[in-house]
Amino acid sequence: MMKSHPEGLSDEHITHVFSETQKLREPRTWELIRASHKQQSAEAMVSPLLELVVKYYMPIMNIDQKLAGWAKSIEGANRLEMLDVPKRFRFIPFLDELPSKPLESTAALKLVVAVVFGLLFRVAQLALQINPEGWTGSFIGHPLKETYTGIPTIDSTLSLLVWCFSNGVSGDEPSQRLQCLYFMVMLLPIALIWTIEGYRNGNYGSLVSLPVVFGAFYQLFGIAKVAPIYYLISIYTSSNILYTRTTGRPIHSSVAKALLPALLIGFVLPTALMFLPYDDPSTHQIFVALWQPFPLYVAMLTATISALIRYLSPTEALDTEMFDRKDLAPLSAAYAFAFCTTAATHLCTLVYLASSSTLSVASAFFNLQPPGLPVTHPGKSVFAFFKWDMVLCFAAVFVWCLYSVFELRRVGYITTKQAVVAAVVTAVAQVVVGPGAAYVGLWAWREGVIAGLVQTGKE
């Protein structure tokens, strides 16, 4: 204004400047006041509930949770456009440094996405049914093994699961064996990403911080039922400012380094052993049963290997270590492995189907009975179960991918153009590289986007 009025500013001009400044700063001022009131209420322990929170919950909170209110007020600070911002290191960018202006959170979209996940869960309830008339009580014509651990409840569950997998791993139907192998490999990105999300700084103490629980349930009831519930919960947890902020992205470097060996030993090895041919049916059944608790293997191995890494090479706590971004390189390696494995499996499957005169994409993965209707042939009900399980699972994954892209745009981490391109690429990738590779590819890109917002202070 001074440049446009070299003769000097009038009283009206000065009044206008201060009025506009007040309008600009008033929303943030009220945020500071509200945060101050909350802080005072907590410190004074004005209610029995707050007293419990302050005495017993706050001591176990991480530093981001404790300072969330104040950080939210600071990141919205205004700047004078005529002055350059000093190049200093900061992990959380100011809002005016983001690629685009953040959007207001919309409850309507969350409700729509939640309804979609609810519908997918309902379809899964109707579709994931096995006709008891198809029960043969055998493993491809051989006696079904009934003892694995000596614990009757666990042994009966494992026997049922081994029977369900029998035709998929060793049956005479090529399409069923192909679908089973493809589906099992496509679970690799889910095992990886759900484990990463469980260790995210922004998910500390949330429901998704225990992926082994969801893993146990989807092994017993079908991932098509569990994935919508997992993502439904994630709508809430990912809306938390602690998750959306750049400090919510990191995981401890020891965990990041443990992911790949944990996946190789806990998932890839049991999966390979399950699909290898064996002369002894009893041995084959043991390896099929051994595969079932793979979510537990991955969780235990990740925790054990990361603890061993910290013991052999002591590191700082995540609250301090995150500033060095030591987790990015091992995370990239894990993402790359999962992407290459699932993409190669998808492409090899397409080539195999294209060269076959008897198999097709439809016969192997689709040709689905309407949900709720009994399968015409009782013996095919398990195959139908696996088909629906995979289709509904990755339908939920696809919806979550699109929602995650929108969330990046909502918080201002990407531009609208980037969001549209990412959504289109994710949709096309379902066919080109497969749903598993599309999921892990998007998540690797998302990791880089958030990490790239950290201001290093360098030119």
Coordinates of C-alpha atoms in Angstrom, one line a residue:
M1 CA 0.0 0.0 0.0
M2 CA 2.9 2.4 0.7
K3 CA 4.2 1.8 -2.8
S4 CA 0.9 2.7 -4.3
H5 CA 0.6 5.8 -2.1
P6 CA 4.1 7.5 -2.2
E7 CA 2.5 10.7 -0.9
G8 CA 1.7 9.0 2.4
L9 CA -1.2 7.1 4.0
S10 CA -4.3 8.7 5.2
D11 CA -6.1 7.8 8.4
E12 CA -8.6 5.8 6.4
H13 CA -5.8 3.8 4.8
I14 CA -4.2 3.0 8.1
T15 CA -7.6 2.0 9.6
H16 CA -8.2 -0.3 6.6
V17 CA -4.8 -1.9 7.0
F18 CA -5.3 -2.7 10.7
S19 CA -8.9 -3.9 10.0
E20 CA -7.7 -6.4 7.3
T21 CA -4.9 -7.5 9.6
Q22 CA -7.4 -8.2 12.4
K23 CA -9.6 -10.2 10.0
L24 CA -6.6 -12.2 8.9
R25 CA -5.4 -13.0 12.4
E26 CA -8.7 -13.4 14.2
P27 CA -9.4 -17.1 13.4
R28 CA -5.9 -18.1 14.6
T29 CA -6.2 -15.9 17.7
W30 CA -9.4 -17.7 18.7
E31 CA -7.6 -21.0 18.1
L32 CA -4.9 -19.9 20.5
I33 CA -7.5 -18.9 23.1
R34 CA -9.4 -22.2 22.8
A35 CA -6.1 -24.1 23.1
S36 CA -5.2 -22.1 26.1
H37 CA -8.5 -22.8 27.8
K38 CA -8.1 -26.5 27.2
Q39 CA -4.5 -26.4 28.6
Q40 CA -5.7 -24.6 31.7
S41 CA -8.6 -27.1 32.2
A42 CA -6.1 -30.0 32.0
E43 CA -3.6 -28.4 34.3
A44 CA -6.3 -27.6 36.9
M45 CA -7.9 -31.0 36.5
V46 CA -11.3 -29.4 36.6
S47 CA -13.2 -32.7 36.3
P48 CA -12.7 -36.3 37.6
L49 CA -12.2 -37.5 34.0
L50 CA -9.6 -34.9 33.3
E51 CA -7.8 -35.8 36.5
L52 CA -7.6 -39.4 35.3
V53 CA -6.4 -38.4 31.9
V54 CA -3.7 -36.1 33.3
K55 CA -2.4 -38.5 35.9
Y56 CA -2.6 -41.8 34.0
Y57 CA -2.9 -41.2 30.3
M58 CA -0.8 -38.1 29.6
P59 CA 2.4 -39.7 31.0
I60 CA 2.3 -42.4 28.3
M61 CA 1.4 -40.0 25.4
N62 CA 4.2 -39.2 22.9
I63 CA 5.4 -35.6 22.6
D64 CA 3.3 -34.9 19.5
Q65 CA 0.1 -35.9 21.3
K66 CA 0.9 -33.6 24.2
L67 CA 1.7 -30.6 22.0
A68 CA -0.9 -31.2 19.3
G69 CA -3.0 -28.2 20.2
W70 CA -0.2 -25.7 20.3
A71 CA 1.4 -27.0 17.1
K72 CA -1.9 -26.6 15.3
S73 CA -2.0 -23.0 16.3
I74 CA 1.5 -22.3 15.3
E75 CA 1.5 -23.9 11.8
G76 CA -1.2 -21.4 10.7
A77 CA 0.9 -18.3 11.4
N78 CA 0.7 -15.5 8.9
R79 CA 3.7 -14.0 7.2
L80 CA 4.5 -10.6 5.6
E81 CA 4.7 -11.3 1.9
M82 CA 7.3 -8.7 1.2
L83 CA 9.8 -10.5 3.5
D84 CA 11.6 -13.7 2.7
V85 CA 11.2 -16.6 5.1
P86 CA 14.6 -17.7 6.5
K87 CA 15.8 -21.1 5.4
R88 CA 15.7 -23.1 8.6
F89 CA 15.1 -26.7 9.3
R90 CA 11.6 -27.5 10.4
F91 CA 9.7 -30.8 10.3
I92 CA 6.2 -29.3 10.1
P93 CA 5.7 -26.8 7.3
F94 CA 3.6 -23.7 7.8
L95 CA 0.3 -23.8 6.0
D96 CA 1.4 -21.2 3.5
E97 CA 4.4 -23.3 2.5
L98 CA 2.2 -26.3 1.4
P99 CA 1.7 -27.0 -2.3
S100 CA -2.0 -26.0 -2.1
K101 CA -4.4 -24.5 0.4
P102 CA -5.9 -27.0 2.8
L103 CA -9.6 -27.8 2.4
E104 CA -12.1 -27.8 5.2
S105 CA -12.8 -31.3 6.5
T106 CA -16.1 -32.6 5.2
A107 CA -18.2 -35.0 7.2
A108 CA -20.3 -35.8 4.2
L109 CA -17.5 -37.5 2.3
K110 CA -16.4 -39.4 5.3
L111 CA -20.0 -40.6 5.7
V112 CA -20.2 -41.7 2.0
V113 CA -17.0 -43.6 2.2
A114 CA -18.1 -45.2 5.5
V115 CA -21.4 -46.3 3.9
V116 CA -19.4 -47.8 1.0
F117 CA -17.3 -49.9 3.4
G118 CA -20.5 -50.8 5.3
L119 CA -22.0 -52.1 2.0
L120 CA -18.9 -54.1 1.2
F121 CA -19.0 -55.7 4.6
R122 CA -22.6 -56.6 4.1
V123 CA -21.9 -58.1 0.7
A124 CA -19.1 -60.1 2.3
Q125 CA -21.4 -61.4 4.9
L126 CA -23.7 -62.7 2.2
A127 CA -21.1 -64.0 -0.2
L128 CA -18.5 -65.6 2.1
Q129 CA -20.4 -68.8 2.8
I130 CA -19.2 -72.4 2.4
N131 CA -21.9 -75.1 1.6
P132 CA -21.5 -77.8 4.3
E133 CA -22.6 -80.4 1.7
G134 CA -19.3 -79.8 -0.1
W135 CA -17.3 -81.1 3.0
T136 CA -15.3 -84.1 2.0
G137 CA -13.3 -84.6 5.1
S138 CA -10.2 -85.4 3.1
F139 CA -7.2 -83.6 1.6
I140 CA -7.4 -84.3 -2.2
G141 CA -8.4 -87.9 -1.7
H142 CA -6.1 -88.5 1.3
P143 CA -6.9 -88.6 5.0
L144 CA -7.3 -85.2 6.5
K145 CA -4.8 -84.6 9.3
E146 CA -6.6 -83.9 12.6
T147 CA -3.7 -83.2 15.0
Y148 CA -1.2 -80.4 14.8
T149 CA -0.7 -78.9 18.2
G150 CA -2.5 -81.2 20.6
I151 CA -5.0 -78.5 21.5
P152 CA -8.4 -79.7 20.2
T153 CA -9.8 -76.2 19.4
I154 CA -6.8 -75.1 17.5
D155 CA -6.4 -78.5 15.7
S156 CA -10.0 -78.6 14.6
T157 CA -9.7 -75.0 13.2
L158 CA -6.5 -75.8 11.4
S159 CA -8.0 -79.0 9.9
L160 CA -10.9 -77.0 8.6
L161 CA -8.6 -74.4 7.1
V162 CA -6.4 -77.0 5.5
W163 CA -9.4 -78.6 3.9
C164 CA -10.5 -75.2 2.6
F165 CA -7.1 -74.7 1.0
S166 CA -6.7 -78.2 -0.3
N167 CA -8.0 -77.7 -3.8
G168 CA -6.3 -74.3 -4.1
V169 CA -2.8 -75.6 -3.3
S170 CA -3.0 -79.2 -4.7
G171 CA -6.2 -79.7 -6.6
D172 CA -6.9 -80.8 -10.1
E173 CA -8.7 -77.5 -11.1
P174 CA -6.0 -75.2 -12.7
S175 CA -8.2 -72.1 -12.4
Q176 CA -8.7 -72.6 -8.6
R177 CA -5.0 -73.2 -8.0
L178 CA -4.1 -70.1 -10.0
Q179 CA -6.6 -68.0 -8.2
C180 CA -5.4 -69.2 -4.8
L181 CA -1.7 -68.6 -5.6
Y182 CA -2.5 -65.1 -7.0
F183 CA -4.6 -64.2 -4.0
M184 CA -2.0 -65.3 -1.5
V185 CA 0.7 -63.3 -3.2
M186 CA -1.5 -60.2 -3.3
L187 CA -1.8 -60.3 0.5
L188 CA 1.9 -59.3 0.7
P189 CA 1.2 -55.5 0.4
I190 CA -1.6 -55.7 2.9
A191 CA 0.7 -57.5 5.4
L192 CA 3.4 -54.9 4.8
I193 CA 1.3 -51.7 4.8
W194 CA -0.9 -52.7 7.8
T195 CA 2.3 -53.4 9.8
I196 CA 3.8 -50.0 8.8
E197 CA 0.6 -48.2 9.7
G198 CA 0.6 -50.0 13.1
Y199 CA 4.0 -48.5 13.9
R200 CA 3.3 -45.0 12.5
N201 CA 4.0 -42.2 15.0
G202 CA 0.6 -40.8 14.1
N203 CA -1.2 -44.1 14.9
Y204 CA 0.4 -44.4 18.4
G205 CA -2.2 -45.9 20.7
S206 CA -4.9 -46.1 18.1
L207 CA -7.0 -49.2 17.1
V208 CA -4.9 -49.8 13.9
S209 CA -1.7 -50.0 15.9
L210 CA -2.4 -53.7 16.4
P211 CA -2.5 -55.2 12.9
V212 CA -2.0 -58.7 14.2
V213 CA -5.5 -58.6 15.6
F214 CA -7.0 -57.7 12.2
G215 CA -4.8 -60.4 10.7
A216 CA -6.0 -63.1 13.0
F217 CA -9.6 -62.2 12.2
Y218 CA -9.2 -62.2 8.4
Q219 CA -7.5 -65.5 8.5
L220 CA -10.5 -67.0 10.4
F221 CA -13.4 -65.1 8.8
G222 CA -12.1 -63.8 5.4
I223 CA -10.3 -60.6 4.6
A224 CA -13.3 -59.3 2.7
K225 CA -15.1 -58.9 6.0
V226 CA -12.1 -57.5 7.9
A227 CA -10.7 -55.0 5.4
P228 CA -13.8 -52.8 5.3
I229 CA -13.9 -52.7 9.1
Y230 CA -10.1 -51.9 9.2
Y231 CA -10.5 -49.0 6.7
L232 CA -13.7 -47.8 8.4
I233 CA -11.7 -47.4 11.6
S234 CA -8.9 -45.8 9.6
I235 CA -11.3 -43.1 8.4
Y236 CA -11.4 -41.9 12.1
T237 CA -7.7 -42.5 12.9
S238 CA -6.4 -40.9 9.7
S239 CA -8.5 -37.8 10.4
N240 CA -6.6 -37.2 13.6
I241 CA -4.2 -34.2 13.1
L242 CA -1.5 -36.2 14.7
Y243 CA -1.7 -38.6 11.7
T244 CA -2.0 -36.1 9.0
R245 CA 0.8 -33.9 10.2
T246 CA 4.3 -34.7 8.8
T247 CA 5.4 -35.9 12.3
G248 CA 2.8 -38.6 12.1
R249 CA 4.5 -40.3 9.1
P250 CA 7.7 -41.7 10.6
I251 CA 8.3 -45.1 12.1
H252 CA 11.4 -46.1 14.0
S253 CA 14.3 -47.0 11.8
S254 CA 14.8 -50.3 13.6
V255 CA 11.2 -51.2 12.6
A256 CA 11.7 -50.1 9.1
K257 CA 14.8 -52.3 8.8
A258 CA 13.0 -55.2 10.3
L259 CA 10.1 -55.2 7.9
L260 CA 11.7 -56.9 4.9
P261 CA 13.3 -59.8 6.8
A262 CA 10.1 -60.2 8.7
L263 CA 8.0 -60.4 5.5
L264 CA 10.5 -62.8 3.9
I265 CA 10.6 -65.2 6.8
G266 CA 7.0 -64.7 8.1
F267 CA 5.1 -64.5 4.8
V268 CA 7.1 -65.3 1.7
L269 CA 8.7 -68.5 3.0
P270 CA 5.5 -70.1 4.5
T271 CA 3.6 -69.2 1.2
A272 CA 6.3 -70.8 -0.9
L273 CA 6.3 -73.9 1.3
M274 CA 2.5 -74.2 1.1
F275 CA 2.5 -74.3 -2.8
L276 CA 5.4 -76.6 -3.3
P277 CA 4.6 -80.2 -4.3
Y278 CA 5.1 -83.0 -1.8
D279 CA 5.0 -86.8 -2.1
D280 CA 3.6 -87.1 1.4
P281 CA 0.1 -85.5 1.8
S282 CA 0.6 -85.3 5.6
T283 CA 3.7 -83.2 5.1
H284 CA 1.8 -80.9 2.7
Q285 CA -1.0 -80.5 5.2
I286 CA 1.5 -79.4 7.8
F287 CA 2.9 -76.7 5.6
V288 CA -0.6 -75.5 4.7
A289 CA -1.5 -75.3 8.4
L290 CA 1.9 -73.6 9.1
W291 CA 0.9 -70.8 6.7
Q292 CA -2.4 -69.9 8.4
P293 CA -1.0 -67.8 11.3
F294 CA 1.3 -65.7 9.1
P295 CA 0.0 -62.4 10.5
L296 CA 1.3 -63.5 13.9
Y297 CA 4.7 -64.5 12.4
V298 CA 5.1 -61.1 10.7
A299 CA 4.1 -59.2 13.8
M300 CA 6.4 -61.2 16.1
L301 CA 9.3 -61.1 13.7
T302 CA 9.0 -57.4 13.2
A303 CA 9.0 -56.8 16.9
T304 CA 11.8 -59.2 17.6
I305 CA 14.1 -58.2 14.8
S306 CA 13.6 -54.5 15.5
A307 CA 14.4 -55.1 19.2
L308 CA 17.5 -57.0 18.3
I309 CA 18.6 -54.1 16.0
R310 CA 18.1 -51.6 18.8
Y311 CA 20.1 -53.8 21.2
L312 CA 23.0 -54.3 18.8
S313 CA 23.0 -50.7 17.6
P314 CA 21.4 -48.4 20.2
T315 CA 19.5 -45.6 18.6
E316 CA 17.5 -42.6 19.8
A317 CA 13.8 -42.6 20.5
L318 CA 11.5 -41.9 17.6
D319 CA 10.6 -38.5 18.9
T320 CA 14.3 -37.5 18.2
E321 CA 15.3 -39.9 15.5
M322 CA 12.5 -38.9 13.1
F323 CA 14.3 -35.6 12.3
D324 CA 17.1 -37.6 10.5
R325 CA 14.5 -39.5 8.4
K326 CA 16.4 -42.8 8.8
D327 CA 13.3 -44.8 8.1
L328 CA 12.9 -43.7 4.4
A329 CA 15.6 -46.0 2.8
P330 CA 14.5 -49.3 4.4
L331 CA 10.9 -48.4 3.8
S332 CA 11.6 -47.8 0.2
A333 CA 13.3 -51.2 -0.1
A334 CA 10.3 -52.9 1.5
Y335 CA 7.9 -51.1 -0.8
A336 CA 10.0 -51.9 -3.9
F337 CA 10.1 -55.6 -3.0
A338 CA 6.4 -55.8 -2.5
F339 CA 5.7 -53.9 -5.7
C340 CA 8.0 -56.0 -7.8
T341 CA 6.8 -59.2 -6.4
T342 CA 3.1 -58.5 -6.9
A343 CA 3.5 -56.8 -10.2
A344 CA 5.6 -59.7 -11.6
T345 CA 2.9 -62.2 -10.3
H346 CA 0.2 -60.2 -12.0
L347 CA 1.9 -59.9 -15.3
C348 CA 2.9 -63.6 -15.3
T349 CA -0.7 -64.5 -14.5
L350 CA -2.0 -62.5 -17.4
V351 CA 0.6 -64.1 -19.8
Y352 CA -0.3 -67.5 -18.6
L353 CA -4.0 -66.9 -19.0
A354 CA -3.5 -65.4 -22.5
S355 CA -1.5 -68.5 -23.6
S356 CA -4.1 -71.0 -22.2
S357 CA -6.9 -72.3 -24.3
T358 CA -9.0 -73.5 -21.3
L359 CA -8.5 -70.7 -18.8
S360 CA -9.5 -67.1 -18.7
V361 CA -9.6 -64.1 -16.4
A362 CA -13.3 -64.6 -15.9
S363 CA -13.1 -68.3 -15.0
A364 CA -10.2 -67.8 -12.6
F365 CA -11.2 -64.7 -10.8
F366 CA -14.8 -63.8 -11.6
N367 CA -18.0 -65.6 -12.8
L368 CA -19.3 -64.9 -9.3
Q369 CA -22.6 -66.2 -8.0
P370 CA -24.9 -63.4 -6.7
P371 CA -24.1 -62.9 -3.0
G372 CA -26.5 -64.8 -0.7
L373 CA -27.4 -67.4 -3.3
P374 CA -26.1 -70.9 -2.7
V375 CA -23.5 -72.2 -5.1
T376 CA -25.0 -74.7 -7.5
H377 CA -22.3 -77.2 -7.0
P378 CA -21.5 -77.7 -3.3
G379 CA -18.0 -78.7 -4.0
K380 CA -17.4 -75.3 -5.7
S381 CA -18.4 -73.3 -2.7
V382 CA -14.9 -72.9 -1.4
F383 CA -13.7 -71.6 -4.8
A384 CA -16.5 -69.1 -4.8
F385 CA -15.6 -68.1 -1.3
F386 CA -12.0 -67.3 -2.3
K387 CA -13.1 -65.4 -5.4
W388 CA -15.5 -63.2 -3.4
D389 CA -12.9 -62.8 -0.7
M390 CA -10.3 -61.4 -3.1
V391 CA -12.7 -59.2 -5.1
L392 CA -14.3 -57.6 -2.1
C393 CA -11.0 -57.2 -0.3
F394 CA -9.4 -55.3 -3.1
A395 CA -12.6 -53.3 -3.8
A396 CA -12.2 -52.0 -0.2
V397 CA -8.4 -51.4 -0.8
F398 CA -9.2 -49.4 -4.0
V399 CA -11.8 -47.2 -2.2
W400 CA -9.3 -46.6 0.6
C401 CA -6.6 -45.6 -2.0
L402 CA -8.9 -43.0 -3.6
Y403 CA -9.9 -41.7 -0.2
S404 CA -6.2 -41.5 0.9
V405 CA -5.4 -39.4 -2.3
F406 CA -8.2 -37.0 -1.4
E407 CA -6.9 -36.8 2.2
L408 CA -3.5 -35.7 0.8
R409 CA -5.3 -33.0 -1.2
R410 CA -7.5 -32.0 1.8
V411 CA -4.5 -31.3 4.0
G412 CA -2.7 -29.4 1.2
Y413 CA 0.1 -31.9 0.7
I414 CA -0.6 -32.2 -3.1
T415 CA -2.3 -30.0 -5.7
T416 CA -5.7 -30.8 -7.2
K417 CA -4.0 -31.8 -10.5
Q418 CA -1.7 -34.2 -8.6
A419 CA -4.7 -35.7 -6.8
V420 CA -6.6 -36.3 -10.1
V421 CA -3.5 -37.9 -11.7
A422 CA -2.8 -40.1 -8.7
A423 CA -6.4 -41.3 -8.7
V424 CA -6.4 -42.1 -12.4
V425 CA -3.0 -43.9 -12.2
T426 CA -4.3 -45.9 -9.2
A427 CA -7.4 -47.0 -11.2
V428 CA -5.4 -47.9 -14.3
A429 CA -2.8 -49.7 -12.3
Q430 CA -5.4 -52.2 -11.0
V431 CA -5.3 -53.7 -14.5
V432 CA -1.7 -53.0 -15.6
V433 CA 0.2 -54.2 -12.5
G434 CA -2.5 -55.6 -10.3
P435 CA -4.3 -54.5 -7.2
G436 CA -1.5 -55.4 -4.8
A437 CA 1.1 -53.5 -6.7
A438 CA -1.3 -50.6 -7.2
Y439 CA -1.8 -50.4 -3.4
V440 CA 1.9 -50.5 -2.5
G441 CA 2.9 -48.2 -5.3
L442 CA 0.4 -45.6 -4.1
W443 CA 1.6 -46.0 -0.5
A444 CA 5.3 -45.6 -1.5
W445 CA 4.4 -42.4 -3.5
R446 CA 2.4 -41.1 -0.5
E447 CA 5.4 -41.8 1.8
G448 CA 7.6 -39.7 -0.5
V449 CA 5.1 -36.8 -0.7
I450 CA 4.8 -36.4 3.0
A451 CA 8.5 -36.8 3.7
G452 CA 9.3 -34.3 0.9
L453 CA 7.4 -31.6 2.8
V454 CA 10.1 -31.5 5.6
Q455 CA 12.0 -28.2 5.3
T456 CA 15.7 -29.1 5.5
G457 CA 16.9 -25.5 5.6
K458 CA 19.1 -26.1 2.5
E459 CA 18.8 -24.2 -0.8

